[in-house]
mmCIF file with all atom_site columns, C-alpha atoms in Angstrom:
data_model
loop_
_atom_site.group_PDB
_atom_site.id
_atom_site.type_symbol
_atom_site.label_atom_id
_atom_site.label_alt_id
_atom_site.label_comp_id
_atom_site.label_asym_id
_atom_site.label_entity_id
_atom_site.label_seq_id
_atom_site.pdbx_PDB_ins_code
_atom_site.Cartn_x
_atom_site.Cartn_y
_atom_site.Cartn_z
_atom_site.occupancy
_atom_site.B_iso_or_equiv
_atom_site.pdbx_formal_charge
_atom_site.auth_seq_id
_atom_site.auth_comp_id
_atom_site.auth_asym_id
_atom_site.auth_atom_id
_atom_site.pdbx_PDB_model_num
ATOM 1   C CA . MET A 1 1   ? 132.804 130.477 -3.134 1.00 43.00 ? 1   MET A CA 1
ATOM 2   C CA . THR A 1 2   ? 131.657 133.797 -1.693 1.00 37.00 ? 2   THR A CA 1
ATOM 3   C CA . THR A 1 3   ? 131.496 134.113 2.074  1.00 40.00 ? 3   THR A CA 1
ATOM 4   C CA . LEU A 1 4   ? 128.584 136.171 3.332  1.00 36.00 ? 4   LEU A CA 1
ATOM 5   C CA . PRO A 1 5   ? 129.037 138.494 6.299  1.00 40.00 ? 5   PRO A CA 1
ATOM 6   C CA . ASP A 1 6   ? 127.860 137.234 9.686  1.00 42.00 ? 6   ASP A CA 1
ATOM 7   C CA . THR A 1 7   ? 124.518 138.936 10.342 1.00 40.00 ? 7   THR A CA 1
ATOM 8   C CA . SER A 1 8   ? 123.339 136.577 13.073 1.00 43.00 ? 8   SER A CA 1
ATOM 9   C CA . ASN A 1 9   ? 123.005 139.417 15.573 1.00 45.00 ? 9   ASN A CA 1
ATOM 10  C CA . THR A 1 10  ? 120.748 141.579 13.434 1.00 47.00 ? 10  THR A CA 1
ATOM 11  C CA . LEU A 1 11  ? 116.992 141.738 13.777 1.00 50.00 ? 11  LEU A CA 1
ATOM 12  C CA . VAL A 1 12  ? 116.487 141.116 10.066 1.00 47.00 ? 12  VAL A CA 1
ATOM 13  C CA . SER A 1 13  ? 118.412 137.841 10.031 1.00 44.00 ? 13  SER A CA 1
ATOM 14  C CA . GLU A 1 14  ? 116.606 136.626 13.157 1.00 48.00 ? 14  GLU A CA 1
ATOM 15  C CA . GLN A 1 15  ? 113.258 137.393 11.544 1.00 50.00 ? 15  GLN A CA 1
ATOM 16  C CA . ALA A 1 16  ? 114.188 135.617 8.339  1.00 50.00 ? 16  ALA A CA 1
ATOM 17  C CA . LEU A 1 17  ? 115.208 132.451 10.187 1.00 50.00 ? 17  LEU A CA 1
ATOM 18  C CA . THR A 1 18  ? 112.243 132.116 12.533 1.00 71.00 ? 18  THR A CA 1
ATOM 19  C CA . ALA A 1 19  ? 109.029 130.350 11.549 1.00 84.00 ? 19  ALA A CA 1
ATOM 20  C CA . PRO A 1 20  ? 105.873 130.620 13.649 1.00 89.00 ? 20  PRO A CA 1
ATOM 21  C CA . PRO A 1 21  ? 104.905 127.746 15.933 1.00 96.00 ? 21  PRO A CA 1
ATOM 22  C CA . VAL A 1 22  ? 102.917 124.962 14.285 1.00 96.00 ? 22  VAL A CA 1
ATOM 23  C CA . PRO A 1 23  ? 99.771  123.358 15.734 1.00 98.00 ? 23  PRO A CA 1
ATOM 24  C CA . THR A 1 24  ? 100.344 119.978 17.442 1.00 98.00 ? 24  THR A CA 1
ATOM 25  C CA . GLN A 1 25  ? 104.010 120.859 18.064 1.00 98.00 ? 25  GLN A CA 1
ATOM 26  C CA . PRO A 1 26  ? 105.443 122.001 21.423 1.00 98.00 ? 26  PRO A CA 1
ATOM 27  C CA . ALA A 1 27  ? 104.926 125.689 22.168 1.00 98.00 ? 27  ALA A CA 1
ATOM 28  C CA . PRO A 1 28  ? 108.019 127.832 22.604 1.00 98.00 ? 28  PRO A CA 1
ATOM 29  C CA . SER A 1 29  ? 109.077 128.621 26.137 1.00 98.00 ? 29  SER A CA 1
ATOM 30  C CA . LEU A 1 30  ? 107.403 131.623 27.739 1.00 99.00 ? 30  LEU A CA 1
ATOM 31  C CA . GLU A 1 31  ? 108.414 133.069 31.099 1.00 98.00 ? 31  GLU A CA 1
ATOM 32  C CA . VAL A 1 32  ? 107.525 136.647 32.047 1.00 98.00 ? 32  VAL A CA 1
ATOM 33  C CA . ASP A 1 33  ? 107.064 138.664 35.206 1.00 99.00 ? 33  ASP A CA 1
ATOM 34  C CA . LEU A 1 34  ? 103.494 139.706 36.013 1.00 99.00 ? 34  LEU A CA 1
ATOM 35  C CA . VAL A 1 35  ? 102.112 143.101 36.946 1.00 98.00 ? 35  VAL A CA 1
ATOM 36  C CA . GLY A 1 36  ? 101.342 142.969 40.656 1.00 97.00 ? 36  GLY A CA 1
ATOM 37  C CA . GLY A 1 37  ? 103.988 140.322 41.324 1.00 98.00 ? 37  GLY A CA 1
ATOM 38  C CA . GLY A 1 38  ? 104.650 136.744 40.470 1.00 98.00 ? 38  GLY A CA 1
ATOM 39  C CA . ARG A 1 39  ? 105.789 135.121 37.297 1.00 98.00 ? 39  ARG A CA 1
ATOM 40  C CA . PHE A 1 40  ? 103.986 133.374 34.461 1.00 99.00 ? 40  PHE A CA 1
ATOM 41  C CA . VAL A 1 41  ? 105.691 130.211 33.217 1.00 99.00 ? 41  VAL A CA 1
ATOM 42  C CA . LEU A 1 42  ? 103.802 128.542 30.386 1.00 99.00 ? 42  LEU A CA 1
ATOM 43  C CA . ALA A 1 43  ? 105.317 125.144 31.180 1.00 98.00 ? 43  ALA A CA 1
ATOM 44  C CA . ASP A 1 44  ? 103.727 125.343 34.661 1.00 98.00 ? 44  ASP A CA 1
ATOM 45  C CA . SER A 1 45  ? 100.208 126.087 33.358 1.00 97.00 ? 45  SER A CA 1
ATOM 46  C CA . THR A 1 46  ? 97.593  123.479 34.223 1.00 96.00 ? 46  THR A CA 1
ATOM 47  C CA . PRO A 1 47  ? 94.385  124.511 32.440 1.00 98.00 ? 47  PRO A CA 1
ATOM 48  C CA . LYS A 1 48  ? 91.510  122.109 31.965 1.00 98.00 ? 48  LYS A CA 1
ATOM 49  C CA . ASN A 1 49  ? 91.397  122.817 28.209 1.00 99.00 ? 49  ASN A CA 1
ATOM 50  C CA . PHE A 1 50  ? 93.688  125.623 27.055 1.00 99.00 ? 50  PHE A CA 1
ATOM 51  C CA . THR A 1 51  ? 96.012  128.431 28.018 1.00 99.00 ? 51  THR A CA 1
ATOM 52  C CA . LEU A 1 52  ? 95.120  131.496 25.958 1.00 99.00 ? 52  LEU A CA 1
ATOM 53  C CA . VAL A 1 53  ? 98.283  133.527 25.365 1.00 99.00 ? 53  VAL A CA 1
ATOM 54  C CA . VAL A 1 54  ? 97.607  136.986 23.964 1.00 98.00 ? 54  VAL A CA 1
ATOM 55  C CA . PHE A 1 55  ? 100.575 139.016 22.787 1.00 98.00 ? 55  PHE A CA 1
ATOM 56  C CA . TYR A 1 56  ? 99.742  142.720 22.601 1.00 98.00 ? 56  TYR A CA 1
ATOM 57  C CA . ARG A 1 57  ? 101.687 145.735 21.349 1.00 97.00 ? 57  ARG A CA 1
ATOM 58  C CA . GLY A 1 58  ? 101.947 147.725 24.576 1.00 97.00 ? 58  GLY A CA 1
ATOM 59  C CA . LEU A 1 59  ? 100.918 150.904 26.363 1.00 97.00 ? 59  LEU A CA 1
ATOM 60  C CA . HIS A 1 60  ? 101.204 153.068 23.247 1.00 96.00 ? 60  HIS A CA 1
ATOM 61  C CA . CYS A 1 61  ? 98.461  151.154 21.377 1.00 96.00 ? 61  CYS A CA 1
ATOM 62  C CA . PRO A 1 62  ? 94.811  152.210 21.778 1.00 95.00 ? 62  PRO A CA 1
ATOM 63  C CA . ILE A 1 63  ? 93.628  149.075 19.977 1.00 95.00 ? 63  ILE A CA 1
ATOM 64  C CA . SER A 1 64  ? 95.470  146.888 22.497 1.00 96.00 ? 64  SER A CA 1
ATOM 65  C CA . ARG A 1 65  ? 93.789  148.909 25.228 1.00 96.00 ? 65  ARG A CA 1
ATOM 66  C CA . GLY A 1 66  ? 90.289  148.090 23.981 1.00 96.00 ? 66  GLY A CA 1
ATOM 67  C CA . PHE A 1 67  ? 91.123  144.458 23.266 1.00 96.00 ? 67  PHE A CA 1
ATOM 68  C CA . LEU A 1 68  ? 92.592  143.794 26.713 1.00 98.00 ? 68  LEU A CA 1
ATOM 69  C CA . ALA A 1 69  ? 89.739  145.604 28.478 1.00 97.00 ? 69  ALA A CA 1
ATOM 70  C CA . GLN A 1 70  ? 87.237  143.363 26.660 1.00 97.00 ? 70  GLN A CA 1
ATOM 71  C CA . LEU A 1 71  ? 89.351  140.293 27.372 1.00 98.00 ? 71  LEU A CA 1
ATOM 72  C CA . ASP A 1 72  ? 89.417  141.221 31.070 1.00 98.00 ? 72  ASP A CA 1
ATOM 73  C CA . ARG A 1 73  ? 85.606  141.280 31.099 1.00 98.00 ? 73  ARG A CA 1
ATOM 74  C CA . ALA A 1 74  ? 85.451  137.847 29.392 1.00 98.00 ? 74  ALA A CA 1
ATOM 75  C CA . LEU A 1 75  ? 87.673  136.046 31.904 1.00 99.00 ? 75  LEU A CA 1
ATOM 76  C CA . GLY A 1 76  ? 84.757  134.478 33.800 1.00 98.00 ? 76  GLY A CA 1
ATOM 77  C CA . GLU A 1 77  ? 83.309  133.001 30.637 1.00 98.00 ? 77  GLU A CA 1
ATOM 78  C CA . LEU A 1 78  ? 86.724  131.735 29.556 1.00 99.00 ? 78  LEU A CA 1
ATOM 79  C CA . ALA A 1 79  ? 87.351  130.198 32.984 1.00 99.00 ? 79  ALA A CA 1
ATOM 80  C CA . GLY A 1 80  ? 84.028  128.379 32.614 1.00 98.00 ? 80  GLY A CA 1
ATOM 81  C CA . LEU A 1 81  ? 85.425  126.856 29.414 1.00 99.00 ? 81  LEU A CA 1
ATOM 82  C CA . GLY A 1 82  ? 88.543  125.662 31.232 1.00 99.00 ? 82  GLY A CA 1
ATOM 83  C CA . VAL A 1 83  ? 90.775  128.375 29.774 1.00 99.00 ? 83  VAL A CA 1
ATOM 84  C CA . GLU A 1 84  ? 93.542  130.210 31.634 1.00 99.00 ? 84  GLU A CA 1
ATOM 85  C CA . VAL A 1 85  ? 94.539  133.572 30.148 1.00 99.00 ? 85  VAL A CA 1
ATOM 86  C CA . VAL A 1 86  ? 97.658  135.729 30.103 1.00 99.00 ? 86  VAL A CA 1
ATOM 87  C CA . ALA A 1 87  ? 98.404  138.879 28.084 1.00 99.00 ? 87  ALA A CA 1
ATOM 88  C CA . VAL A 1 88  ? 102.058 139.634 27.340 1.00 99.00 ? 88  VAL A CA 1
ATOM 89  C CA . SER A 1 89  ? 104.020 142.546 25.876 1.00 98.00 ? 89  SER A CA 1
ATOM 90  C CA . GLY A 1 90  ? 107.583 143.721 25.612 1.00 98.00 ? 90  GLY A CA 1
ATOM 91  C CA . ASP A 1 91  ? 106.792 146.762 27.755 1.00 98.00 ? 91  ASP A CA 1
ATOM 92  C CA . ASP A 1 92  ? 108.891 147.267 30.857 1.00 97.00 ? 92  ASP A CA 1
ATOM 93  C CA . GLU A 1 93  ? 107.350 147.003 34.320 1.00 98.00 ? 93  GLU A CA 1
ATOM 94  C CA . ASP A 1 94  ? 106.446 150.697 34.588 1.00 98.00 ? 94  ASP A CA 1
ATOM 95  C CA . ARG A 1 95  ? 104.675 150.779 31.221 1.00 98.00 ? 95  ARG A CA 1
ATOM 96  C CA . ALA A 1 96  ? 102.856 147.507 31.935 1.00 98.00 ? 96  ALA A CA 1
ATOM 97  C CA . ASN A 1 97  ? 101.698 148.810 35.331 1.00 98.00 ? 97  ASN A CA 1
ATOM 98  C CA . GLN A 1 98  ? 100.533 152.024 33.683 1.00 98.00 ? 98  GLN A CA 1
ATOM 99  C CA . SER A 1 99  ? 98.553  149.996 31.125 1.00 98.00 ? 99  SER A CA 1
ATOM 100 C CA . VAL A 1 100 ? 96.781  147.993 33.823 1.00 98.00 ? 100 VAL A CA 1
ATOM 101 C CA . VAL A 1 101 ? 95.838  151.129 35.773 1.00 98.00 ? 101 VAL A CA 1
ATOM 102 C CA . GLU A 1 102 ? 94.881  153.390 32.856 1.00 97.00 ? 102 GLU A CA 1
ATOM 103 C CA . TRP A 1 103 ? 93.051  150.650 30.954 1.00 97.00 ? 103 TRP A CA 1
ATOM 104 C CA . GLY A 1 104 ? 91.032  149.500 33.969 1.00 97.00 ? 104 GLY A CA 1
ATOM 105 C CA . ILE A 1 105 ? 92.327  145.925 33.879 1.00 98.00 ? 105 ILE A CA 1
ATOM 106 C CA . ASP A 1 106 ? 91.020  144.275 37.049 1.00 97.00 ? 106 ASP A CA 1
ATOM 107 C CA . HIS A 1 107 ? 91.647  140.535 36.752 1.00 98.00 ? 107 HIS A CA 1
ATOM 108 C CA . LEU A 1 108 ? 93.654  139.742 33.615 1.00 99.00 ? 108 LEU A CA 1
ATOM 109 C CA . ARG A 1 109 ? 97.201  138.522 34.232 1.00 99.00 ? 109 ARG A CA 1
ATOM 110 C CA . VAL A 1 110 ? 99.506  140.915 32.389 1.00 99.00 ? 110 VAL A CA 1
ATOM 111 C CA . GLY A 1 111 ? 103.084 139.883 31.703 1.00 99.00 ? 111 GLY A CA 1
ATOM 112 C CA . TYR A 1 112 ? 105.857 142.248 30.727 1.00 98.00 ? 112 TYR A CA 1
ATOM 113 C CA . GLY A 1 113 ? 109.448 142.247 29.540 1.00 98.00 ? 113 GLY A CA 1
ATOM 114 C CA . HIS A 1 114 ? 108.896 139.876 26.620 1.00 98.00 ? 114 HIS A CA 1
ATOM 115 C CA . SER A 1 115 ? 112.194 139.868 24.727 1.00 97.00 ? 115 SER A CA 1
ATOM 116 C CA . VAL A 1 116 ? 112.520 140.418 20.991 1.00 97.00 ? 116 VAL A CA 1
ATOM 117 C CA . SER A 1 117 ? 114.219 137.027 20.654 1.00 96.00 ? 117 SER A CA 1
ATOM 118 C CA . SER A 1 118 ? 111.231 135.320 22.321 1.00 97.00 ? 118 SER A CA 1
ATOM 119 C CA . MET A 1 119 ? 108.850 137.335 20.138 1.00 97.00 ? 119 MET A CA 1
ATOM 120 C CA . ARG A 1 120 ? 110.664 135.856 17.147 1.00 96.00 ? 120 ARG A CA 1
ATOM 121 C CA . GLU A 1 121 ? 110.417 132.318 18.588 1.00 96.00 ? 121 GLU A CA 1
ATOM 122 C CA . TRP A 1 122 ? 106.652 132.800 18.810 1.00 98.00 ? 122 TRP A CA 1
ATOM 123 C CA . GLY A 1 123 ? 106.543 134.006 15.189 1.00 96.00 ? 123 GLY A CA 1
ATOM 124 C CA . LEU A 1 124 ? 105.417 137.517 16.107 1.00 97.00 ? 124 LEU A CA 1
ATOM 125 C CA . SER A 1 125 ? 106.039 140.374 13.719 1.00 95.00 ? 125 SER A CA 1
ATOM 126 C CA . VAL A 1 126 ? 108.330 142.905 15.375 1.00 96.00 ? 126 VAL A CA 1
ATOM 127 C CA . SER A 1 127 ? 108.017 146.612 14.656 1.00 96.00 ? 127 SER A CA 1
ATOM 128 C CA . LYS A 1 128 ? 110.493 149.399 15.198 1.00 95.00 ? 128 LYS A CA 1
ATOM 129 C CA . GLY A 1 129 ? 109.137 152.354 17.151 1.00 94.00 ? 129 GLY A CA 1
ATOM 130 C CA . ILE A 1 130 ? 108.475 155.449 15.032 1.00 95.00 ? 130 ILE A CA 1
ATOM 131 C CA . LYS A 1 131 ? 106.987 157.743 17.692 1.00 94.00 ? 131 LYS A CA 1
ATOM 132 C CA . ASP A 1 132 ? 108.297 158.933 21.038 1.00 92.00 ? 132 ASP A CA 1
ATOM 133 C CA . SER A 1 133 ? 105.468 157.052 22.775 1.00 92.00 ? 133 SER A CA 1
ATOM 134 C CA . GLU A 1 134 ? 106.579 153.718 21.273 1.00 93.00 ? 134 GLU A CA 1
ATOM 135 C CA . PRO A 1 135 ? 109.372 151.472 22.546 1.00 93.00 ? 135 PRO A CA 1
ATOM 136 C CA . ASP A 1 136 ? 112.379 150.977 20.268 1.00 94.00 ? 136 ASP A CA 1
ATOM 137 C CA . TYR A 1 137 ? 111.009 147.557 19.263 1.00 95.00 ? 137 TYR A CA 1
ATOM 138 C CA . PHE A 1 138 ? 107.719 145.868 20.088 1.00 96.00 ? 138 PHE A CA 1
ATOM 139 C CA . GLY A 1 139 ? 105.777 142.784 19.093 1.00 97.00 ? 139 GLY A CA 1
ATOM 140 C CA . GLU A 1 140 ? 102.683 142.922 16.947 1.00 97.00 ? 140 GLU A CA 1
ATOM 141 C CA . PRO A 1 141 ? 99.561  141.007 18.071 1.00 97.00 ? 141 PRO A CA 1
ATOM 142 C CA . GLY A 1 142 ? 99.360  137.261 18.362 1.00 97.00 ? 142 GLY A CA 1
ATOM 143 C CA . VAL A 1 143 ? 96.745  134.954 19.877 1.00 98.00 ? 143 VAL A CA 1
ATOM 144 C CA . PHE A 1 144 ? 97.609  131.365 20.776 1.00 98.00 ? 144 PHE A CA 1
ATOM 145 C CA . LEU A 1 145 ? 95.733  128.490 22.343 1.00 99.00 ? 145 LEU A CA 1
ATOM 146 C CA . ILE A 1 146 ? 98.050  126.055 24.073 1.00 99.00 ? 146 ILE A CA 1
ATOM 147 C CA . LYS A 1 147 ? 96.833  122.621 25.177 1.00 99.00 ? 147 LYS A CA 1
ATOM 148 C CA . PRO A 1 148 ? 97.511  121.326 28.696 1.00 98.00 ? 148 PRO A CA 1
ATOM 149 C CA . ASP A 1 149 ? 100.270 119.081 27.287 1.00 98.00 ? 149 ASP A CA 1
ATOM 150 C CA . GLY A 1 150 ? 102.134 122.206 26.098 1.00 98.00 ? 150 GLY A CA 1
ATOM 151 C CA . THR A 1 151 ? 101.440 121.787 22.399 1.00 98.00 ? 151 THR A CA 1
ATOM 152 C CA . VAL A 1 152 ? 100.129 124.533 20.165 1.00 98.00 ? 152 VAL A CA 1
ATOM 153 C CA . PHE A 1 153 ? 96.449  124.205 19.243 1.00 99.00 ? 153 PHE A CA 1
ATOM 154 C CA . MET A 1 154 ? 95.748  127.500 17.437 1.00 98.00 ? 154 MET A CA 1
ATOM 155 C CA . VAL A 1 155 ? 97.878  130.321 16.050 1.00 97.00 ? 155 VAL A CA 1
ATOM 156 C CA . ALA A 1 156 ? 96.594  133.739 14.942 1.00 96.00 ? 156 ALA A CA 1
ATOM 157 C CA . LEU A 1 157 ? 99.255  136.301 14.013 1.00 96.00 ? 157 LEU A CA 1
ATOM 158 C CA . ASN A 1 158 ? 98.950  139.893 12.807 1.00 94.00 ? 158 ASN A CA 1
ATOM 159 C CA . SER A 1 159 ? 101.520 142.286 11.408 1.00 94.00 ? 159 SER A CA 1
ATOM 160 C CA . MET A 1 160 ? 99.344  145.281 12.340 1.00 90.00 ? 160 MET A CA 1
ATOM 161 C CA . PRO A 1 161 ? 97.082  146.033 15.317 1.00 87.00 ? 161 PRO A CA 1
ATOM 162 C CA . ALA A 1 162 ? 93.875  146.405 13.343 1.00 81.00 ? 162 ALA A CA 1
ATOM 163 C CA . ALA A 1 163 ? 93.047  142.713 12.873 1.00 81.00 ? 163 ALA A CA 1
ATOM 164 C CA . HIS A 1 164 ? 92.437  141.541 16.454 1.00 84.00 ? 164 HIS A CA 1
ATOM 165 C CA . PRO A 1 165 ? 89.670  138.957 16.692 1.00 90.00 ? 165 PRO A CA 1
ATOM 166 C CA . ARG A 1 166 ? 86.477  140.181 18.328 1.00 94.00 ? 166 ARG A CA 1
ATOM 167 C CA . ILE A 1 167 ? 86.406  138.859 21.889 1.00 96.00 ? 167 ILE A CA 1
ATOM 168 C CA . GLU A 1 168 ? 82.901  137.424 21.509 1.00 97.00 ? 168 GLU A CA 1
ATOM 169 C CA . ASP A 1 169 ? 84.038  135.576 18.367 1.00 97.00 ? 169 ASP A CA 1
ATOM 170 C CA . LEU A 1 170 ? 87.132  134.269 20.123 1.00 97.00 ? 170 LEU A CA 1
ATOM 171 C CA . VAL A 1 171 ? 85.096  133.022 23.103 1.00 98.00 ? 171 VAL A CA 1
ATOM 172 C CA . GLY A 1 172 ? 82.521  131.447 20.780 1.00 98.00 ? 172 GLY A CA 1
ATOM 173 C CA . THR A 1 173 ? 85.229  129.706 18.795 1.00 98.00 ? 173 THR A CA 1
ATOM 174 C CA . ILE A 1 174 ? 86.854  128.342 21.944 1.00 98.00 ? 174 ILE A CA 1
ATOM 175 C CA . ARG A 1 175 ? 83.441  127.145 23.135 1.00 98.00 ? 175 ARG A CA 1
ATOM 176 C CA . PHE A 1 176 ? 83.008  125.315 19.791 1.00 98.00 ? 176 PHE A CA 1
ATOM 177 C CA . PHE A 1 177 ? 86.458  123.716 20.122 1.00 98.00 ? 177 PHE A CA 1
ATOM 178 C CA . VAL A 1 178 ? 85.720  122.517 23.667 1.00 98.00 ? 178 VAL A CA 1
ATOM 179 C CA . GLU A 1 179 ? 82.150  121.306 23.087 1.00 97.00 ? 179 GLU A CA 1
ATOM 180 C CA . ARG A 1 180 ? 82.993  119.471 19.854 1.00 98.00 ? 180 ARG A CA 1
ATOM 181 C CA . ASP A 1 181 ? 86.402  118.205 20.984 1.00 97.00 ? 181 ASP A CA 1
ATOM 182 C CA . TYR A 1 182 ? 87.637  119.830 17.787 1.00 97.00 ? 182 TYR A CA 1
ATOM 183 C CA . PRO A 1 183 ? 91.151  118.824 16.648 1.00 97.00 ? 183 PRO A CA 1
ATOM 184 C CA . ALA A 1 184 ? 94.016  121.201 15.963 1.00 97.00 ? 184 ALA A CA 1
ATOM 185 C CA . ARG A 1 185 ? 94.239  122.232 12.314 1.00 96.00 ? 185 ARG A CA 1
ATOM 186 C CA . GLY A 1 186 ? 97.046  123.636 10.189 1.00 95.00 ? 186 GLY A CA 1
ATOM 187 C CA . ASP A 1 187 ? 99.631  121.014 11.042 1.00 92.00 ? 187 ASP A CA 1
ATOM 188 C CA . ALA A 1 188 ? 99.984  119.305 7.648  1.00 90.00 ? 188 ALA A CA 1
#
């Protein structure tokens, strides 16, 4: 019998062993510090209908910039649907603060310091930085709806930044879910 080398500490082996969260199952843990102070703890969220967790690439990404700016403007409509929102990246505090200021984010809760291991638990694709403006490693986009009981309702993952949902489509879809009491799908 051949013994394989221990690669448990490498990014590749972690990626190969981690499956994305499945609807109707408990969401992974998520605890991050927030720009402006405080801490977001998913387990402490008490939304009427959903917690919308948006994982974004970080300061270096112009597509994330546009997406989060639009999301910030949609917070009132989402709150009316009983949805709490947080956007999270692996950026450090300085980069996250810079994003909020430069991108004109006024109300959106922005979490930072998301670890690569947690990115993997959430099923996010992780990229290695290739430019000086990029961190060494960062998570690719993910959008999750989490029910008040802490279970996953919806998962949308991307391996590139170019496939973000349009905010108006996302809000409309959430409205449909709420108004129709639509069940989670994708759990078979």
